[in-house]
Structures are given as structure tokens and as C-alpha cells.
Amino acid sequence: MSHPILIVEDVSKSYDGFKAISDLNFYLFEGELRTVIGPNGAGKSTFFDLITGRAKPDKGRIEFGASDAPTHDLTGLCEYEINRLGIGRKFQTPSVYVEHTVRDNLVLSLKGPRGVFASLFKRLNSADCDRIDELLKLIRLDGKRDWKAGLLAHGEKQWLEIGMLLAQEPKVLLVDEPAAGMSDEETHRTGELLISLAGKHSIIVIEHDMTFVKQIARDNPVTVLHQGHVLCEGKFEEVQSDPKVREVYLGRGKHGTR
Amino acid sequence: MSSPTAERSFIRSRHVEFAAIAVGLVLLTVIFPVLNAHGLLSDYRINLWGKYLCYALLAISVDLLWGYTGLLSLGQALFFSLGGYMLGMYLMLQIGMLGSYAKAGQNPTGLPDFMVFLGHTFLPPFWRPFHSFGFAALMVFVVPGLLALIFGFLAFRSRIKGVYFSILTQALTYGAALMFFRNDFTMGGNNGFTDFKFILGHSLVEPDTGPATMRGLFVASAVLLFVVVLFCHWLNGTKFGLVRQAIRDGENRVLFSGYATAHFKLFVFVIAACIAAVGGALFVPQAGIINPDQMTPIKSIEAVVWVAVGGRGTLVGPIIGAIGINALRSWATQAYPDSWLIILGALFLIVVLFLPGGIVSLPGKITTWWRGRPKAAAPADSAAAPSPERS
């Protein structure tokens, strides 16, 4: 068994009495590509909020530790500290710096010192520039490097944000609905990109689009969240045929349309 | 839009900006003072423009926070006034035996007049080091900087943002004004400090030597303004500049990219406070007075209007706004004394509604309109339309 890089145990979180996450147990292994699905309100985004420090759990433990580094308790850290450990997050709605050029968006995301004074005297070296060029090609925005990011199409913004995530060279990537607002072809390409990143990075993808889930899940495990806890976990086909899952999620449409 | 054009126009606009700054520097530090020395420019004008330059420093401090970082501070006049008060303490002690009470033989120790009036018999201990210009000059930075550091630390740590931050800064400056209005605060009460005589041994009031001192202060203001503009220009080109603007446009993304946004905001807040304070320190000897009225929230809001009208998020916008509006004010308050506030309000509304980029965006708007005009006027003549763009 490979090393669990992310451990979430007995975690609960409620907002004004509403239990967004209840007694959640979740383990992510190094190099894994995990897909998390679940109906609206299942707690998927809260789950990411808890890992990235945006929200603090009411109870339970969240630990992060690559095999070659000490383990860190994430519940006591704030957003930027967690990010610096190597956990990058892509938001559901693409959040890029709209007034900056595409290239500057990547410059800001490049791995490196993040302090105030370090940023005052930071000069890009040739390795940095090469890395940016490489990323621009990867996200297919090479021709638009000097465009203001605000002028990009929705799908391009999603790609730019994925590029920004990769520039940070995180160990764990948390990707929230990457295919939202993309055409079928763009969605497919996004899926291929994520598959190619697995192994080097450990990835959790939250997604609604079942075609996309099927594409990226392949033989990888899929986790189904329901009412804040794990309903079931397994390969895509197993999950798809699980009666509990059909009941709460996949089957709901069938009952509705009959 | 193609990127080469954008790049070229960007470079051109930077050239224009640099040219404007260079011309301004020569005008302010050489031509105006020389004209004044030869009697071709009145002492009154030099004094007036010297004050405008100090206001420009205040406007830059507002723009650093609001235009570049997205923090609308409604309390920058507090730091301006604090800087002024710090130098004012030195200027008050320079009066010495030339004060009214001392001349009348009622003030043997040369206390500032307001202290004699309030019945003090000795100088409060915290006033004593202000006999030294160096100490006062240091305090011009330290006191406002420290206040900004403490207030900013608390505000940004608690993640106070947007309108809540604006309200808090306004409350801060209002609270400080109330404190300075109190006589037992020994900072001159509601009359503040005035009747200055000397700065660094140079007279501020003598008819023969005073104008030269004022000219010196004018040049000092111009030089400091230039230094601050250069500093801001350098800051814009650093990665820090990129982070700062990213905080303005999407703070969450910055935070989740590993930057401690609170540290960046705190740094900008302290720098802005120091810039405003320098402006205030140069303002006081030229204006000849500093009192708590300068700290009231309305003064800070005025500075925000200058920046909005001039053009926020630009280097020259706040300078144009501060000088332009204050020049307009000194004209309008004489020509139409009753309607100045209406003129100011109308100007602000016009800019907000029709020119959100401020005055500095006007040339670009006119160019765009001019280029677009032939197409709009004669849509059939499409072959002729691209020609102005090629030239």
C-alpha cells in the first residue's frame, strides 16, 4: 500500500446547526487521482474548504504528509500556510487575476518565496521563464500570453487557473468542477491533462459531469459524498451500480422522469 | 485586440508618463523657483503651489491603497496631519522667545504660547526632544508609521475588508481629531500650532528672507514628490506590485496561492501612511498652521475625490487630481464662493458617471473616439477606415 498523503478522520463541520460534513473519513494516497461526486449540498466544497483552511473543522483530524516529509496537522494552519506545504486549490468559478496578463498570472503562481520582502526584490531567472513558457504551451495559451486574463473565454480561464495551480508545483491538487462551462472537446482535453498529472501529483477532482467522471476515473477510485459523509467508495462501475448511490444520486433523475 | 498593438501602446503610454514626469520635475524644481527669484512669479503662487504638491503626496498615499491595492482608506488625512504635527512641534519650539507672551515678559522659559495660555509652567517631557530637527524629522515617519502598523495589523489580521475597513479608518481619524481638540492633550487644542518663525535657522516670516525659505520648501516638496513617484514606479514593476494588484482583483486566489495577503496589505498601509506624513510635514511650514480640523474625516474624503477625479490606479492621476482640484478651489472660492461645494460635487459625479478612469483616461478616450469616428460616420467607406490606424 502506498503512503496516504492526506488523512481526514472523524471530521465534522456544521454551519448554524446544519451539518455540512459529519464524521467524514477520507484517505488520499500518493499519486492517486480521486474523483469525488455527490448531489448538491453533499458537502463537497466544504470538504475542500476544510482541507485548505478556509473553514475549521468542529472535530476530527486532517493531516498532510508526503512520504519524504514530516506530517502536518492542517486544522491549526491558515490558508497560505497550507498552500505553502504543497496543497493547491482550483475554485469552482475560475478565479484568475483579470487585470493581469496571462503570463503575469503564472508569474504570481510560480513556486518560490512568498514573503513581502522577497517579492520586492524577486527577479525572474531563465529557469522561471522556461517554466512559464512550458506551462503556457501546456494550457494552450501561448499565443495569448500578453492578453489580460479578463478577456479570456470561460474555458480558457479554467485552463489558466489549472496552469496557475501547476506553477505552484503542489503535491496535492484539489480541483473543483474543472469542466464547468467547457465545450465537450475542452472537457475531454481537461480530463487527459488531469490523467497525465496523476502519479506526479495526488489529485482530488470534484465533478458533476458523469461523462467526464467516467473518463478520468477509469480504474481509479471514486468517492460518493452524501449528507456530509462517504456513502461509498470504489471503481466507477461499482459505484454506478451501487443501489445506495442510485437511490441518492444517479437514480434520482430516473425517478423524477420515470 | 492583438498583443503587439497592446504592447506598443503600453510602451508609448509609459513614455508619455515619463515625459510628463520629467517636464514636471524641471518646471517645479528649476523654472518656477528661478522665475520666483526674479520676481516673475509671485511669492503667493509659489506658496500656494507648494501646498498643492504636499496635497499631491497625500493623494498618492490614497491611490497606493485604493487604486492599487483596493483598500479605500478614509483616514489618510490623519497620517498627513500627524506628520504635520510632528514637524509642527519642532517649529513651535523654534519660536522660543519671539512668542507673544515672551515678548510681553510673561514667558521666561520660552514655552509655546498655547501652553502659557493654558497655565503650563514647564515643557511636557515628550516635547523636549523636538528641539532637534533630526528627531522631529524621524518622528514624522515613526509616529504615523507606528500607528498605521498597529491599526493595520489589527484590522488586516481580523480580515476587515471593503466598506468596514473604510468606516474603521474614518472612525480612527475622527477619534484622533477629538483627542487633538482637547486642550489637556498639550498639542494646541482646537487652535493647533501656528505663528511659526524659523525652520533650520531660516526665517519663515521675514519680508526679505522669508520668500527664499518658502522657495526652498517648494523645491523640497517637488523633489520629495518626485522621489515618491519614482519609488511608486519602481514598486509597480516588482513582483510585489503584481501581488498588490492581484489582492485588489482577487484576494482569495492570492491567499490560496500561498501569499499572506495581510502582510502585503500591512506593508502598503504603512508605506502609504509615511508618504502622507511627509506631505503633511512639508505642508505645515508652508501653510503656517496645523490644527485638528485637518484630521476630520471630510479632509480624507476630499483626498479620495482628488484621486477619483485625477484617475486612480495611475502614477500621475492623483497628482493631477490634487493639483487640479485645489487650483480650481482657490479660483472658485474667490469667484463663486457660495457654489464651490456644488462645483466639487458635480465634478465628482461627472467623473464617476462618465469618466470612471478619471482625467488621465481622457486622452485615451479621445483617441479611441477619433479612431472609431470615420467608421461610424461612413460605414460604407470601409476601405478608408483602417488608414488612420496604419499611420
mmCIF file of C-alpha atoms in Angstrom, chain B residues 33-253:
data_model
loop_
_atom_site.group_PDB
_atom_site.id
_atom_site.type_symbol
_atom_site.label_atom_id
_atom_site.label_comp_id
_atom_site.label_asym_id
_atom_site.label_seq_id
_atom_site.Cartn_x
_atom_site.Cartn_y
_atom_site.Cartn_z
ATOM 1 C CA PRO B 33 11.856 78.831 -8.453
ATOM 2 C CA VAL B 34 14.030 80.817 -10.884
ATOM 3 C CA LEU B 35 11.021 82.793 -12.098
ATOM 4 C CA ASN B 36 10.095 83.426 -8.482
ATOM 5 C CA ALA B 37 13.610 84.574 -7.572
ATOM 6 C CA HIS B 38 13.448 87.125 -10.392
ATOM 7 C CA GLY B 39 10.055 88.358 -9.320
ATOM 8 C CA LEU B 40 8.213 86.952 -12.334
ATOM 9 C CA LEU B 41 6.178 84.533 -10.242
ATOM 10 C CA SER B 42 4.633 85.859 -7.056
ATOM 11 C CA ASP B 43 5.572 84.520 -3.634
ATOM 12 C CA TYR B 44 1.885 83.854 -3.098
ATOM 13 C CA ARG B 45 1.780 81.484 -6.091
ATOM 14 C CA ILE B 46 4.907 79.627 -5.005
ATOM 15 C CA ASN B 47 3.458 79.183 -1.544
ATOM 16 C CA LEU B 48 0.115 78.042 -2.961
ATOM 17 C CA TRP B 49 1.718 75.558 -5.346
ATOM 18 C CA GLY B 50 3.996 74.269 -2.611
ATOM 19 C CA LYS B 51 0.878 73.322 -0.670
ATOM 20 C CA TYR B 52 -0.626 71.646 -3.756
ATOM 21 C CA LEU B 53 2.480 69.494 -4.058
ATOM 22 C CA CYS B 54 2.013 68.361 -0.460
ATOM 23 C CA TYR B 55 -1.617 67.539 -1.233
ATOM 24 C CA ALA B 56 -0.348 65.528 -4.197
ATOM 25 C CA LEU B 57 1.674 63.395 -1.757
ATOM 26 C CA LEU B 58 -1.495 62.811 0.263
ATOM 27 C CA ALA B 59 -3.323 61.856 -2.941
ATOM 28 C CA ILE B 60 -0.588 59.373 -3.866
ATOM 29 C CA SER B 61 -0.934 57.722 -0.482
ATOM 30 C CA VAL B 62 -4.690 57.343 -1.056
ATOM 31 C CA ASP B 63 -4.049 55.950 -4.532
ATOM 32 C CA LEU B 64 -1.483 53.420 -3.293
ATOM 33 C CA LEU B 65 -4.155 51.979 -1.041
ATOM 34 C CA TRP B 66 -7.306 52.486 -3.056
ATOM 35 C CA GLY B 67 -6.191 52.452 -6.676
ATOM 36 C CA TYR B 68 -3.504 49.795 -6.449
ATOM 37 C CA THR B 69 -4.487 47.608 -3.504
ATOM 38 C CA GLY B 70 -8.256 48.032 -3.364
ATOM 39 C CA LEU B 71 -8.270 49.368 0.201
ATOM 40 C CA LEU B 72 -10.393 52.503 0.404
ATOM 41 C CA SER B 73 -8.923 54.337 3.378
ATOM 42 C CA LEU B 74 -10.987 57.290 4.551
ATOM 43 C CA GLY B 75 -8.363 58.233 7.113
ATOM 44 C CA GLN B 76 -5.267 59.231 5.172
ATOM 45 C CA ALA B 77 -5.573 62.867 6.303
ATOM 46 C CA LEU B 78 -4.846 61.581 9.808
ATOM 47 C CA PHE B 79 -1.363 60.458 8.779
ATOM 48 C CA PHE B 80 -0.892 63.697 6.822
ATOM 49 C CA SER B 81 -1.798 65.708 9.925
ATOM 50 C CA LEU B 82 0.286 63.574 12.261
ATOM 51 C CA GLY B 83 3.328 64.171 10.055
ATOM 52 C CA GLY B 84 2.471 67.859 10.147
ATOM 53 C CA TYR B 85 2.085 67.874 13.924
ATOM 54 C CA MET B 86 5.440 66.185 14.418
ATOM 55 C CA LEU B 87 7.283 68.837 12.427
ATOM 56 C CA GLY B 88 4.951 71.436 13.965
ATOM 57 C CA MET B 89 6.263 70.574 17.438
ATOM 58 C CA TYR B 90 9.780 71.392 16.249
ATOM 59 C CA LEU B 91 8.561 74.630 14.636
ATOM 60 C CA MET B 92 6.732 75.629 17.842
ATOM 61 C CA LEU B 93 9.885 75.195 19.901
ATOM 62 C CA GLN B 94 11.839 77.262 17.346
ATOM 63 C CA ILE B 95 9.656 80.283 18.156
ATOM 64 C CA GLY B 96 11.285 80.471 21.578
ATOM 65 C CA MET B 97 11.442 83.973 22.996
ATOM 66 C CA LEU B 98 9.771 85.505 19.920
ATOM 67 C CA GLY B 99 6.296 84.362 21.041
ATOM 68 C CA SER B 100 3.691 86.909 22.140
ATOM 69 C CA TYR B 101 3.858 86.035 25.839
ATOM 70 C CA ALA B 102 7.657 86.054 25.882
ATOM 71 C CA LYS B 103 7.743 89.472 24.226
ATOM 72 C CA ALA B 104 5.393 90.715 26.914
ATOM 73 C CA GLY B 105 7.780 89.301 29.516
ATOM 74 C CA GLN B 106 5.279 86.722 30.770
ATOM 75 C CA ASN B 107 7.101 83.647 29.468
ATOM 76 C CA PRO B 108 10.666 83.492 30.776
ATOM 77 C CA THR B 109 11.292 79.890 29.643
ATOM 78 C CA GLY B 110 10.116 80.347 26.058
ATOM 79 C CA LEU B 111 7.231 77.872 26.206
ATOM 80 C CA PRO B 112 4.919 77.721 23.186
ATOM 81 C CA ASP B 113 2.238 80.385 23.572
ATOM 82 C CA PHE B 114 -0.693 77.981 23.893
ATOM 83 C CA MET B 115 0.978 76.299 26.865
ATOM 84 C CA VAL B 116 1.423 79.628 28.670
ATOM 85 C CA PHE B 117 -2.205 80.396 27.905
ATOM 86 C CA LEU B 118 -3.239 77.069 29.471
ATOM 87 C CA GLY B 119 -1.114 77.761 32.567
ATOM 88 C CA HIS B 120 1.765 75.341 31.980
ATOM 89 C CA THR B 121 4.997 76.323 33.660
ATOM 90 C CA PHE B 122 7.333 73.769 32.084
ATOM 91 C CA LEU B 123 7.585 71.846 28.834
ATOM 92 C CA PRO B 124 5.925 68.376 28.950
ATOM 93 C CA PRO B 125 8.688 65.723 28.790
ATOM 94 C CA PHE B 126 7.569 64.272 25.442
ATOM 95 C CA TRP B 127 8.032 67.707 23.852
ATOM 96 C CA ARG B 128 11.676 68.080 24.868
ATOM 97 C CA PRO B 129 13.404 66.030 22.124
ATOM 98 C CA PHE B 130 11.555 68.077 19.498
ATOM 99 C CA HIS B 131 14.105 70.869 19.925
ATOM 100 C CA SER B 132 16.111 68.746 17.482
ATOM 101 C CA PHE B 133 15.087 68.880 13.829
ATOM 102 C CA GLY B 134 16.536 65.420 13.244
ATOM 103 C CA PHE B 135 14.388 63.912 15.973
ATOM 104 C CA ALA B 136 11.268 65.682 14.685
ATOM 105 C CA ALA B 137 12.014 64.521 11.129
ATOM 106 C CA LEU B 138 12.402 60.962 12.393
ATOM 107 C CA MET B 139 9.118 61.191 14.291
ATOM 108 C CA VAL B 140 7.401 62.358 11.092
ATOM 109 C CA PHE B 141 7.866 58.764 9.917
ATOM 110 C CA VAL B 142 7.831 56.875 13.202
ATOM 111 C CA VAL B 143 4.582 58.112 14.753
ATOM 112 C CA PRO B 144 2.279 57.788 11.711
ATOM 113 C CA GLY B 145 4.120 54.630 10.620
ATOM 114 C CA LEU B 146 3.705 53.014 14.023
ATOM 115 C CA LEU B 147 0.031 53.970 14.239
ATOM 116 C CA ALA B 148 -0.533 52.514 10.755
ATOM 117 C CA LEU B 149 1.360 49.382 11.748
ATOM 118 C CA ILE B 150 -0.718 48.783 14.868
ATOM 119 C CA PHE B 151 -4.068 49.693 13.327
ATOM 120 C CA GLY B 152 -3.293 47.826 10.127
ATOM 121 C CA PHE B 153 -2.105 44.742 11.999
ATOM 122 C CA LEU B 154 -5.338 44.542 13.967
ATOM 123 C CA ALA B 155 -7.586 45.329 11.002
ATOM 124 C CA PHE B 156 -5.941 43.007 8.478
ATOM 125 C CA ARG B 157 -5.451 40.174 10.953
ATOM 126 C CA SER B 158 -9.197 40.249 11.607
ATOM 127 C CA ARG B 159 -9.735 40.315 7.832
ATOM 128 C CA ILE B 160 -11.635 43.555 7.859
ATOM 129 C CA LYS B 161 -12.359 44.436 4.264
ATOM 130 C CA GLY B 162 -14.274 46.704 1.961
ATOM 131 C CA VAL B 163 -16.675 49.182 3.453
ATOM 132 C CA TYR B 164 -15.916 48.020 7.006
ATOM 133 C CA PHE B 165 -12.290 48.960 6.547
ATOM 134 C CA SER B 166 -13.330 52.373 5.190
ATOM 135 C CA ILE B 167 -15.613 53.005 8.155
ATOM 136 C CA LEU B 168 -12.934 51.960 10.640
ATOM 137 C CA THR B 169 -10.313 54.260 9.128
ATOM 138 C CA GLN B 170 -12.842 57.076 9.241
ATOM 139 C CA ALA B 171 -13.553 56.328 12.896
ATOM 140 C CA LEU B 172 -9.819 56.286 13.599
ATOM 141 C CA THR B 173 -9.237 59.731 12.140
ATOM 142 C CA TYR B 174 -12.352 61.106 13.840
ATOM 143 C CA GLY B 175 -11.237 59.724 17.191
ATOM 144 C CA ALA B 176 -7.787 61.222 16.734
ATOM 145 C CA ALA B 177 -9.283 64.605 15.821
ATOM 146 C CA LEU B 178 -11.388 64.574 19.005
ATOM 147 C CA MET B 179 -8.274 63.797 21.010
ATOM 148 C CA PHE B 180 -6.270 66.605 19.417
ATOM 149 C CA PHE B 181 -9.147 69.043 20.009
ATOM 150 C CA ARG B 182 -8.694 68.551 23.774
ATOM 151 C CA ASN B 183 -6.537 71.221 25.388
ATOM 152 C CA ASP B 184 -5.054 68.900 28.014
ATOM 153 C CA PHE B 185 -3.575 66.749 25.242
ATOM 154 C CA THR B 186 -0.968 69.585 25.061
ATOM 155 C CA MET B 187 -0.989 69.618 21.262
ATOM 156 C CA GLY B 188 -2.528 73.057 20.937
ATOM 157 C CA GLY B 189 -6.227 72.128 21.194
ATOM 158 C CA ASN B 190 -8.547 73.442 18.526
ATOM 159 C CA ASN B 191 -6.167 76.258 17.560
ATOM 160 C CA GLY B 192 -3.398 73.799 16.831
ATOM 161 C CA PHE B 193 0.064 75.138 16.091
ATOM 162 C CA THR B 194 0.691 78.426 14.296
ATOM 163 C CA ASP B 195 2.806 81.596 14.279
ATOM 164 C CA PHE B 196 5.938 79.707 13.183
ATOM 165 C CA LYS B 197 9.114 81.799 12.857
ATOM 166 C CA PHE B 198 12.065 79.638 11.846
ATOM 167 C CA ILE B 199 12.925 76.332 10.214
ATOM 168 C CA LEU B 200 16.551 75.166 10.420
ATOM 169 C CA GLY B 201 17.601 78.738 11.199
ATOM 170 C CA HIS B 202 15.838 80.182 8.143
ATOM 171 C CA SER B 203 13.091 82.676 8.722
ATOM 172 C CA LEU B 204 9.614 81.809 7.504
ATOM 173 C CA VAL B 205 8.154 85.293 8.004
ATOM 174 C CA GLU B 206 10.823 87.994 7.495
ATOM 175 C CA PRO B 207 9.907 90.023 4.381
ATOM 176 C CA ASP B 208 13.444 89.832 2.971
ATOM 177 C CA THR B 209 14.467 86.233 3.767
ATOM 178 C CA GLY B 210 11.078 84.525 4.171
ATOM 179 C CA PRO B 211 10.347 84.157 0.425
ATOM 180 C CA ALA B 212 13.671 82.371 -0.115
ATOM 181 C CA THR B 213 12.797 79.908 2.664
ATOM 182 C CA MET B 214 9.406 79.319 1.092
ATOM 183 C CA ARG B 215 11.084 78.768 -2.259
ATOM 184 C CA GLY B 216 13.342 76.203 -0.617
ATOM 185 C CA LEU B 217 10.347 74.431 0.895
ATOM 186 C CA PHE B 218 8.665 74.470 -2.507
ATOM 187 C CA VAL B 219 11.682 72.837 -4.140
ATOM 188 C CA ALA B 220 11.914 70.329 -1.286
ATOM 189 C CA SER B 221 8.249 69.404 -1.809
ATOM 190 C CA ALA B 222 8.785 68.987 -5.546
ATOM 191 C CA VAL B 223 11.866 66.832 -5.047
ATOM 192 C CA LEU B 224 10.161 64.633 -2.453
ATOM 193 C CA LEU B 225 7.132 64.252 -4.703
ATOM 194 C CA PHE B 226 9.462 63.161 -7.489
ATOM 195 C CA VAL B 227 11.229 60.668 -5.214
ATOM 196 C CA VAL B 228 7.891 59.216 -4.117
ATOM 197 C CA VAL B 229 6.706 58.929 -7.720
ATOM 198 C CA LEU B 230 9.926 57.152 -8.672
ATOM 199 C CA PHE B 231 9.536 54.816 -5.701
ATOM 200 C CA CYS B 232 5.943 54.009 -6.711
ATOM 201 C CA HIS B 233 7.065 53.475 -10.288
ATOM 202 C CA TRP B 234 9.710 51.025 -9.111
ATOM 203 C CA LEU B 235 7.168 49.285 -6.871
ATOM 204 C CA ASN B 236 4.803 48.843 -9.847
ATOM 205 C CA GLY B 237 7.485 46.956 -11.736
ATOM 206 C CA THR B 238 8.279 44.493 -8.951
ATOM 207 C CA LYS B 239 6.592 41.231 -8.185
ATOM 208 C CA PHE B 240 5.293 42.999 -5.094
ATOM 209 C CA GLY B 241 3.402 45.318 -7.440
ATOM 210 C CA LEU B 242 1.843 42.319 -9.155
ATOM 211 C CA VAL B 243 0.800 40.746 -5.861
ATOM 212 C CA ARG B 244 -0.656 44.027 -4.641
ATOM 213 C CA GLN B 245 -2.863 44.437 -7.702
ATOM 214 C CA ALA B 246 -3.813 40.771 -7.537
ATOM 215 C CA ILE B 247 -5.046 41.363 -3.976
ATOM 216 C CA ARG B 248 -7.219 44.153 -5.353
ATOM 217 C CA ASP B 249 -8.716 41.939 -8.066
ATOM 218 C CA GLY B 250 -8.964 38.578 -6.308
ATOM 219 C CA GLU B 251 -7.707 38.369 -2.757
ATOM 220 C CA ASN B 252 -8.870 34.779 -2.258
ATOM 221 C CA ARG B 253 -6.817 33.485 -5.148
#
